[in-house]
């Protein structure tokens, strides 16, 4: 299982496979299980149906580590337009971005300016901005960006990854900022010195961090979001929230488009705040390989779609 995950994550980094997949009609068809299409309009259309089922939305355009300042500006402008469309359509939607997509590798200062512009637009349109967490090389810089954004735009959120050994310390350091945190397990192939190798260790770490976040919610200093499809873990967290007196509207559960859809609806029916993260865009290859790596059985989807 772990070998399958490593192979898929290694394939995610291959430029050659990227090119092959982007031109393959059958791989493209297989991605539809996890993304409604390549354009913002596809995401907005799918978002309308999800919102009608009582769920909120997070939109993200796929793409990471862009290689020119112009490309970063284009990404920023795309999201600025998307915030306007969200408001026009009155969708209960927010936007999540990867700092490298806004040029973090090229110029941290310019990236920060783009993010500040997006957070300002989010506030002006009654929405909110999220920072995704990328691989461990970017954690320090992403946390620094978050501190700068959060001071000016309090609704801004950030993802933290439970598989990293450093995360309990990062969480404690963020607490004085009254953070909005989406806790995820972590999707990248990290060295064992930095991240847990065994899934059971990551799951244990996730629960411990979730408990700390719920403590913060009880005292009003943390807005926790649990970004996971692990239903057993969610059940334990919900029970922990109930036992410690944290109301359902003081935490949220976020899942990805196309995964555990019926569980998402059930959680809404049980009174939870649920949001679905909808990804779209032409640069889907690396992101799609990470989805396959999370559940190598998903490779079957690809094989099945080969036969129509
Ligand atoms: C809203 C959201 C935002 C995220 N943002 C980030 C981020 O910023 N940075 C980051 O590193 N990672 C991010 N992730 C990905 C995350 O780190 C995990 O890789 C991913 O969520 C799979 O882990 P899991 O918590 O669902 O638990 P797992 O234990 O992996 O899965 C639990 C169960 O959910 C189902 N499941 C999980 N994944 C899939 C899948 N791909 N296809 C079908 N079924 C599946 C399976 O039945 C599995 O048994 C995000 C995830 C979510 C839900």
CSV table of C-alpha atoms and ligand atoms in Angstrom, one decimal:
chain,number,residue,atom,x,y,z
A,1,UNK,CA,0.0,0.0,0.0
A,2,UNK,CA,2.8,2.4,1.1
A,3,UNK,CA,4.8,1.4,-2.0
A,4,UNK,CA,1.8,2.1,-4.2
A,5,UNK,CA,1.5,5.6,-2.6
A,6,UNK,CA,5.2,6.3,-3.1
A,7,UNK,CA,5.1,5.2,-6.8
A,8,UNK,CA,2.0,7.4,-7.5
A,9,UNK,CA,3.6,10.4,-5.7
A,10,UNK,CA,6.8,9.9,-7.6
A,11,UNK,CA,4.8,9.8,-10.9
A,12,UNK,CA,3.2,13.1,-9.7
A,13,UNK,CA,6.6,14.8,-10.1
A,14,UNK,CA,7.3,13.4,-13.6
A,15,UNK,CA,7.1,16.1,-16.3
A,16,UNK,CA,6.9,13.5,-19.0
A,17,UNK,CA,3.9,11.7,-17.5
A,18,UNK,CA,2.3,15.1,-16.9
A,19,UNK,CA,2.4,15.8,-20.7
A,20,UNK,CA,1.2,12.4,-21.6
A,21,UNK,CA,-1.7,12.5,-19.2
A,22,UNK,CA,-2.8,16.0,-20.2
A,23,UNK,CA,-3.2,14.8,-23.8
A,24,UNK,CA,-5.0,11.6,-22.9
A,25,UNK,CA,-8.7,11.7,-23.4
A,26,UNK,CA,-9.3,8.7,-21.1
A,27,UNK,CA,-7.2,10.0,-18.2
A,28,UNK,CA,-9.1,13.3,-18.6
A,29,UNK,CA,-12.4,11.5,-18.4
A,30,UNK,CA,-11.3,9.7,-15.2
A,31,UNK,CA,-10.5,13.0,-13.5
A,32,UNK,CA,-14.2,13.9,-13.7
A,33,UNK,CA,-14.8,11.8,-10.6
A,34,UNK,CA,-12.9,14.5,-8.6
A,35,UNK,CA,-13.3,17.7,-10.5
A,36,UNK,CA,-16.3,19.1,-12.5
A,37,UNK,CA,-14.2,20.5,-15.3
A,38,UNK,CA,-11.3,22.6,-16.3
A,39,UNK,CA,-12.9,26.0,-16.2
A,40,UNK,CA,-14.1,28.3,-13.4
A,41,UNK,CA,-17.6,28.2,-14.9
A,42,UNK,CA,-17.6,24.3,-14.5
A,43,UNK,CA,-16.8,24.8,-10.8
A,44,UNK,CA,-19.5,27.5,-10.4
A,45,UNK,CA,-22.1,25.4,-12.0
A,46,UNK,CA,-21.3,22.3,-9.8
A,47,UNK,CA,-21.1,24.7,-6.9
A,48,UNK,CA,-24.7,25.7,-7.4
A,49,UNK,CA,-25.9,22.1,-7.0
A,50,UNK,CA,-23.7,21.5,-3.9
A,51,UNK,CA,-24.9,24.8,-2.3
A,52,UNK,CA,-28.5,23.7,-2.9
A,53,UNK,CA,-27.8,20.6,-0.8
A,54,UNK,CA,-26.9,22.8,2.2
A,55,UNK,CA,-23.2,22.7,1.9
A,56,UNK,CA,-20.8,25.6,1.6
A,57,UNK,CA,-18.0,25.7,-1.0
A,58,UNK,CA,-14.3,26.3,-1.4
A,59,UNK,CA,-13.0,26.8,-4.9
A,60,UNK,CA,-9.5,26.3,-6.0
A,61,UNK,CA,-7.9,26.5,-9.4
A,62,UNK,CA,-5.3,23.7,-9.9
A,63,UNK,CA,-1.7,24.6,-10.5
A,64,UNK,CA,1.4,25.1,-8.4
A,65,UNK,CA,4.9,26.5,-8.7
A,66,UNK,CA,4.3,28.8,-11.6
A,67,UNK,CA,7.5,30.1,-13.4
A,68,UNK,CA,6.9,33.7,-14.3
A,69,UNK,CA,5.7,36.9,-12.6
A,70,UNK,CA,3.1,37.3,-15.3
A,71,UNK,CA,1.6,33.9,-14.6
A,72,UNK,CA,1.3,34.9,-10.9
A,73,UNK,CA,-0.5,38.1,-11.8
A,74,UNK,CA,-2.9,36.1,-14.1
A,75,UNK,CA,-3.7,33.7,-11.2
A,76,UNK,CA,-4.4,36.6,-8.9
A,77,UNK,CA,-6.7,38.3,-11.5
A,78,UNK,CA,-8.5,35.0,-12.1
A,79,UNK,CA,-9.3,34.7,-8.4
A,80,UNK,CA,-10.3,38.4,-8.2
A,81,UNK,CA,-12.9,37.8,-10.9
A,82,UNK,CA,-14.0,34.6,-9.2
A,83,UNK,CA,-14.7,36.5,-6.0
A,84,UNK,CA,-17.0,38.8,-8.0
A,85,UNK,CA,-18.7,35.9,-9.7
A,86,UNK,CA,-19.3,34.2,-6.4
A,87,UNK,CA,-21.0,37.3,-5.0
A,88,UNK,CA,-23.0,37.8,-8.2
A,89,UNK,CA,-24.3,34.3,-8.0
A,90,UNK,CA,-24.8,34.6,-4.2
A,91,UNK,CA,-22.9,31.4,-3.6
A,92,UNK,CA,-21.8,30.5,0.0
A,93,UNK,CA,-18.2,30.1,-1.3
A,94,UNK,CA,-14.6,30.9,-0.3
A,95,UNK,CA,-11.4,30.4,-2.2
A,96,UNK,CA,-8.3,28.4,-1.3
A,97,UNK,CA,-4.9,29.1,-3.0
A,98,UNK,CA,-1.4,27.6,-3.0
A,99,UNK,CA,1.3,30.3,-2.4
A,100,UNK,CA,3.5,28.9,-5.1
A,101,UNK,CA,0.7,29.4,-7.6
A,102,UNK,CA,1.0,33.1,-6.7
A,103,UNK,CA,4.8,33.2,-7.2
A,104,UNK,CA,6.2,32.3,-3.8
A,105,UNK,CA,9.3,30.7,-5.5
A,106,UNK,CA,9.9,33.8,-7.6
A,107,UNK,CA,9.4,36.6,-5.1
A,108,UNK,CA,8.0,36.2,-1.6
A,109,UNK,CA,7.2,40.0,-1.4
A,110,UNK,CA,5.3,40.0,-4.6
A,111,UNK,CA,3.5,36.8,-3.5
A,112,UNK,CA,2.5,38.5,-0.3
A,113,UNK,CA,1.2,41.5,-2.2
A,114,UNK,CA,-1.0,39.2,-4.4
A,115,UNK,CA,-2.3,37.4,-1.3
A,116,UNK,CA,-3.1,40.7,0.5
A,117,UNK,CA,-5.0,41.8,-2.6
A,118,UNK,CA,-7.0,38.5,-2.6
A,119,UNK,CA,-7.7,38.7,1.1
A,120,UNK,CA,-9.0,42.3,0.7
A,121,UNK,CA,-11.2,41.3,-2.2
A,122,UNK,CA,-12.5,38.3,-0.1
A,123,UNK,CA,-13.5,40.7,2.7
A,124,UNK,CA,-15.0,43.2,0.3
A,125,UNK,CA,-17.2,40.5,-1.3
A,126,UNK,CA,-18.2,38.8,2.0
A,127,UNK,CA,-16.1,35.7,1.4
A,128,UNK,CA,-12.8,34.5,2.8
A,129,UNK,CA,-9.4,33.4,1.6
A,130,UNK,CA,-7.6,30.1,2.6
A,131,UNK,CA,-3.9,29.2,2.2
A,132,UNK,CA,-3.3,25.6,1.3
A,133,UNK,CA,-0.3,24.0,2.8
A,134,UNK,CA,2.2,22.6,0.2
A,135,UNK,CA,5.2,20.3,0.8
A,136,UNK,CA,7.5,20.8,3.8
A,137,UNK,CA,9.9,23.2,2.0
A,138,UNK,CA,7.1,25.8,2.1
A,139,UNK,CA,5.7,25.5,5.6
A,140,UNK,CA,7.8,28.3,7.2
A,141,UNK,CA,7.1,30.7,4.5
A,142,UNK,CA,3.4,29.9,4.3
A,143,UNK,CA,3.1,30.4,8.1
A,144,UNK,CA,4.8,33.8,7.7
A,145,UNK,CA,2.4,34.8,5.0
A,146,UNK,CA,-0.5,33.7,7.1
A,147,UNK,CA,0.6,35.9,10.0
A,148,UNK,CA,0.8,38.9,7.7
A,149,UNK,CA,-2.7,38.2,6.2
A,150,UNK,CA,-4.4,37.3,9.5
A,151,UNK,CA,-3.4,40.6,11.1
A,152,UNK,CA,-5.3,42.6,8.4
A,153,UNK,CA,-8.0,40.1,7.4
A,154,UNK,CA,-9.2,38.0,10.3
A,155,UNK,CA,-11.3,35.6,8.4
A,156,UNK,CA,-8.3,34.2,6.5
A,157,UNK,CA,-7.6,30.5,7.1
A,158,UNK,CA,-4.6,28.2,6.7
A,159,UNK,CA,-4.2,24.4,6.3
A,160,UNK,CA,-2.0,22.5,8.8
A,161,UNK,CA,-0.8,18.9,8.1
A,162,UNK,CA,-1.1,16.4,10.9
A,163,UNK,CA,1.6,14.1,9.4
A,164,UNK,CA,4.4,16.7,10.1
A,165,UNK,CA,6.3,16.3,13.4
A,166,UNK,CA,6.4,20.1,13.7
A,167,UNK,CA,2.7,20.8,13.5
A,168,UNK,CA,1.8,20.7,17.3
A,169,UNK,CA,4.4,23.4,17.8
A,170,UNK,CA,3.1,25.4,14.8
A,171,UNK,CA,-0.4,25.1,16.1
A,172,UNK,CA,0.6,26.4,19.6
A,173,UNK,CA,2.5,29.3,18.0
A,174,UNK,CA,-0.6,30.3,15.9
A,175,UNK,CA,-3.1,30.2,18.8
A,176,UNK,CA,-2.5,33.8,20.0
A,177,UNK,CA,-3.6,35.0,16.5
A,178,UNK,CA,-7.0,33.4,17.0
A,179,UNK,CA,-6.5,31.3,13.9
A,180,UNK,CA,-8.9,29.8,11.4
A,181,UNK,CA,-7.3,26.4,10.8
A,182,UNK,CA,-8.2,23.5,8.4
A,183,UNK,CA,-6.5,20.4,9.8
A,184,UNK,CA,-5.6,17.8,7.1
A,185,UNK,CA,-3.6,14.7,7.2
A,186,UNK,CA,-1.1,15.8,4.5
A,187,UNK,CA,-0.8,14.8,0.9
A,188,UNK,CA,2.9,14.9,-0.1
A,189,UNK,CA,5.7,12.4,0.0
A,190,UNK,CA,7.8,13.7,3.0
A,191,UNK,CA,11.1,12.3,4.4
A,192,UNK,CA,10.6,10.2,7.5
A,193,UNK,CA,12.6,12.7,9.6
A,194,UNK,CA,9.9,15.3,9.0
A,195,UNK,CA,6.6,13.3,8.8
A,196,UNK,CA,5.1,10.1,10.3
A,197,UNK,CA,5.6,7.1,8.0
A,198,UNK,CA,2.7,5.1,9.5
A,199,UNK,CA,-0.8,6.1,8.7
A,200,UNK,CA,-1.9,5.1,12.3
A,201,UNK,CA,0.6,7.6,13.7
A,202,UNK,CA,-0.8,10.4,11.5
A,203,UNK,CA,-4.3,9.5,12.6
A,204,UNK,CA,-3.3,9.7,16.2
A,205,UNK,CA,-1.6,13.0,15.7
A,206,UNK,CA,-4.7,14.3,13.9
A,207,UNK,CA,-6.9,13.5,16.8
A,208,UNK,CA,-4.6,15.1,19.3
A,209,UNK,CA,-4.4,18.3,17.2
A,210,UNK,CA,-8.1,18.3,16.7
A,211,UNK,CA,-8.6,18.0,20.5
A,212,UNK,CA,-6.3,21.0,21.0
A,213,UNK,CA,-8.2,23.0,18.3
A,214,UNK,CA,-11.6,22.1,20.0
A,215,UNK,CA,-10.1,23.4,23.3
A,216,UNK,CA,-9.4,26.6,21.4
A,217,UNK,CA,-12.9,26.7,20.0
A,218,UNK,CA,-14.4,26.3,23.5
A,219,UNK,CA,-12.5,29.4,24.7
A,220,UNK,CA,-13.2,31.3,21.5
A,221,UNK,CA,-9.6,31.5,20.3
A,222,UNK,CA,-9.6,29.0,17.4
A,223,UNK,CA,-12.0,28.4,14.5
A,224,UNK,CA,-11.4,24.7,13.7
A,225,UNK,CA,-12.1,23.0,10.4
A,226,UNK,CA,-11.6,19.3,10.0
A,227,UNK,CA,-10.6,18.5,6.4
A,228,UNK,CA,-10.8,14.8,6.2
A,229,UNK,CA,-12.9,11.9,4.7
A,230,UNK,CA,-12.0,9.7,7.6
A,231,UNK,CA,-15.5,9.0,9.0
A,232,UNK,CA,-14.3,7.1,12.1
A,233,UNK,CA,-12.0,10.1,13.0
A,234,UNK,CA,-14.8,12.6,12.4
A,235,UNK,CA,-17.1,10.6,14.7
A,236,UNK,CA,-14.5,10.7,17.5
A,237,UNK,CA,-14.0,14.4,17.0
A,238,UNK,CA,-17.7,15.1,16.9
A,239,UNK,CA,-18.1,13.1,20.2
A,240,UNK,CA,-15.2,15.0,21.7
A,241,UNK,CA,-16.8,18.4,20.7
A,242,UNK,CA,-20.1,17.3,22.2
A,243,UNK,CA,-18.5,16.1,25.5
A,244,UNK,CA,-16.5,19.3,25.9
A,245,UNK,CA,-19.5,21.6,25.1
A,246,UNK,CA,-18.4,22.9,21.7
A,247,UNK,CA,-21.5,23.6,19.6
A,248,UNK,CA,-21.8,22.4,16.1
A,249,UNK,CA,-21.6,25.9,14.7
A,250,UNK,CA,-18.2,26.4,16.2
A,251,UNK,CA,-16.4,24.0,14.0
A,252,UNK,CA,-16.7,22.8,10.4
A,253,UNK,CA,-16.1,19.7,8.3
A,254,UNK,CA,-14.6,20.1,4.8
A,255,UNK,CA,-14.3,17.4,2.2
A,256,UNK,CA,-13.3,17.2,-1.4
A,257,UNK,CA,-15.7,17.2,-4.4
A,258,UNK,CA,-16.6,13.7,-5.4
A,259,UNK,CA,-15.4,12.0,-2.3
A,260,UNK,CA,-17.8,10.6,0.4
A,261,UNK,CA,-20.7,12.6,-1.1
A,262,UNK,CA,-23.4,10.8,0.9
A,263,UNK,CA,-21.5,11.2,4.1
A,264,UNK,CA,-21.2,15.0,3.4
A,265,UNK,CA,-25.0,15.1,3.0
A,266,UNK,CA,-25.6,13.0,6.1
A,267,UNK,CA,-23.4,15.4,8.2
A,268,UNK,CA,-25.4,18.4,6.9
A,269,UNK,CA,-28.6,16.6,7.9
A,270,UNK,CA,-27.1,16.0,11.4
A,271,UNK,CA,-26.7,19.8,11.8
A,272,UNK,CA,-23.0,20.1,10.9
A,273,UNK,CA,-21.5,22.9,8.9
A,274,UNK,CA,-20.0,21.1,5.8
A,275,UNK,CA,-18.1,22.6,2.9
A,276,UNK,CA,-17.0,20.9,-0.3
A,277,UNK,CA,-13.7,21.9,-1.9
A,278,UNK,CA,-14.2,22.0,-5.6
A,279,UNK,CA,-11.0,22.0,-7.7
A,280,UNK,CA,-10.9,22.9,-11.4
A,281,UNK,CA,-8.3,23.8,-14.0
A,282,UNK,CA,-6.1,22.6,-16.8
A,283,UNK,CA,-3.1,21.9,-14.6
A,284,UNK,CA,-4.7,18.9,-12.9
A,285,UNK,CA,-2.0,16.2,-13.3
A,286,UNK,CA,0.0,16.5,-10.0
A,287,UNK,CA,-3.1,17.1,-7.9
A,288,UNK,CA,-4.9,14.2,-9.5
A,289,UNK,CA,-2.0,11.8,-8.9
A,290,UNK,CA,-2.1,12.9,-5.2
A,291,UNK,CA,-5.8,11.9,-5.1
A,292,UNK,CA,-4.9,8.5,-6.6
A,293,UNK,CA,-2.1,8.1,-4.0
A,294,UNK,CA,-4.5,8.7,-1.2
A,295,UNK,CA,-6.4,5.6,-2.3
A,296,UNK,CA,-4.6,3.5,-4.8
A,297,UNK,CA,-7.9,1.6,-5.4
A,298,UNK,CA,-8.8,4.8,-7.3
A,299,UNK,CA,-6.4,3.7,-10.0
A,300,UNK,CA,-9.3,1.3,-10.9
A,301,UNK,CA,-11.4,4.4,-11.9
A,302,UNK,CA,-8.7,5.2,-14.5
A,303,UNK,CA,-8.7,1.6,-15.8
A,304,UNK,CA,-12.5,1.5,-16.0
A,305,UNK,CA,-12.7,4.8,-17.8
A,306,UNK,CA,-10.3,3.4,-20.4
A,307,UNK,CA,-13.1,1.1,-21.4
A,308,UNK,CA,-15.7,3.9,-21.5
B,1,LIG,C1,-10.9,20.1,2.3
B,1,LIG,C2,-9.6,19.5,2.1
B,1,LIG,C3,-8.5,20.3,2.0
B,1,LIG,C4,-7.2,19.8,1.8
B,1,LIG,N1,-6.1,20.7,1.7
B,1,LIG,C5,-4.9,20.1,1.8
B,1,LIG,C6,-3.7,21.0,1.9
B,1,LIG,O1,-3.8,22.2,1.9
B,1,LIG,N2,-2.5,20.4,2.0
B,1,LIG,C7,-2.3,19.0,2.0
B,1,LIG,O2,-1.2,18.5,2.1
B,1,LIG,N3,-3.4,18.2,1.9
B,1,LIG,C8,-4.7,18.7,1.8
B,1,LIG,N4,-5.7,17.9,1.7
B,1,LIG,C9,-5.5,16.4,1.5
B,1,LIG,C10,-5.3,15.7,2.8
B,1,LIG,O3,-4.0,16.0,3.3
B,1,LIG,C11,-5.3,14.1,2.6
B,1,LIG,O4,-4.4,13.8,1.6
B,1,LIG,C12,-6.7,13.6,2.1
B,1,LIG,O5,-7.7,14.3,2.6
B,1,LIG,C13,-6.9,12.1,2.3
B,1,LIG,O6,-6.8,11.9,3.7
B,1,LIG,P1,-8.1,11.7,4.6
B,1,LIG,O7,-8.1,12.7,5.7
B,1,LIG,O8,-9.4,11.8,3.8
B,1,LIG,O9,-7.9,10.3,5.3
B,1,LIG,P2,-7.6,8.9,4.7
B,1,LIG,O10,-7.4,8.0,5.9
B,1,LIG,O11,-6.6,8.9,3.7
B,1,LIG,O12,-9.0,8.4,4.1
B,1,LIG,C14,-10.1,8.1,4.8
B,1,LIG,C15,-11.1,7.4,3.9
B,1,LIG,O13,-11.6,8.4,3.0
B,1,LIG,C16,-11.7,7.9,1.7
B,1,LIG,N5,-10.8,8.6,0.8
B,1,LIG,C17,-9.8,9.4,1.2
B,1,LIG,N6,-9.1,9.9,0.1
B,1,LIG,C18,-9.8,9.5,-1.0
B,1,LIG,C19,-9.7,9.6,-2.4
B,1,LIG,N7,-8.8,10.4,-2.9
B,1,LIG,N8,-10.6,9.0,-3.2
B,1,LIG,C20,-11.6,8.2,-2.7
B,1,LIG,N9,-11.7,8.0,-1.3
B,1,LIG,C21,-10.9,8.6,-0.5
B,1,LIG,C22,-11.3,6.5,1.8
B,1,LIG,O14,-12.5,5.7,1.9
B,1,LIG,C23,-10.5,6.4,3.0
B,1,LIG,O15,-10.6,5.1,3.6
B,1,LIG,C24,-7.0,18.4,1.9
B,1,LIG,C25,-8.1,17.6,2.1
B,1,LIG,C26,-9.4,18.1,2.2
B,1,LIG,C27,-10.5,17.2,2.5
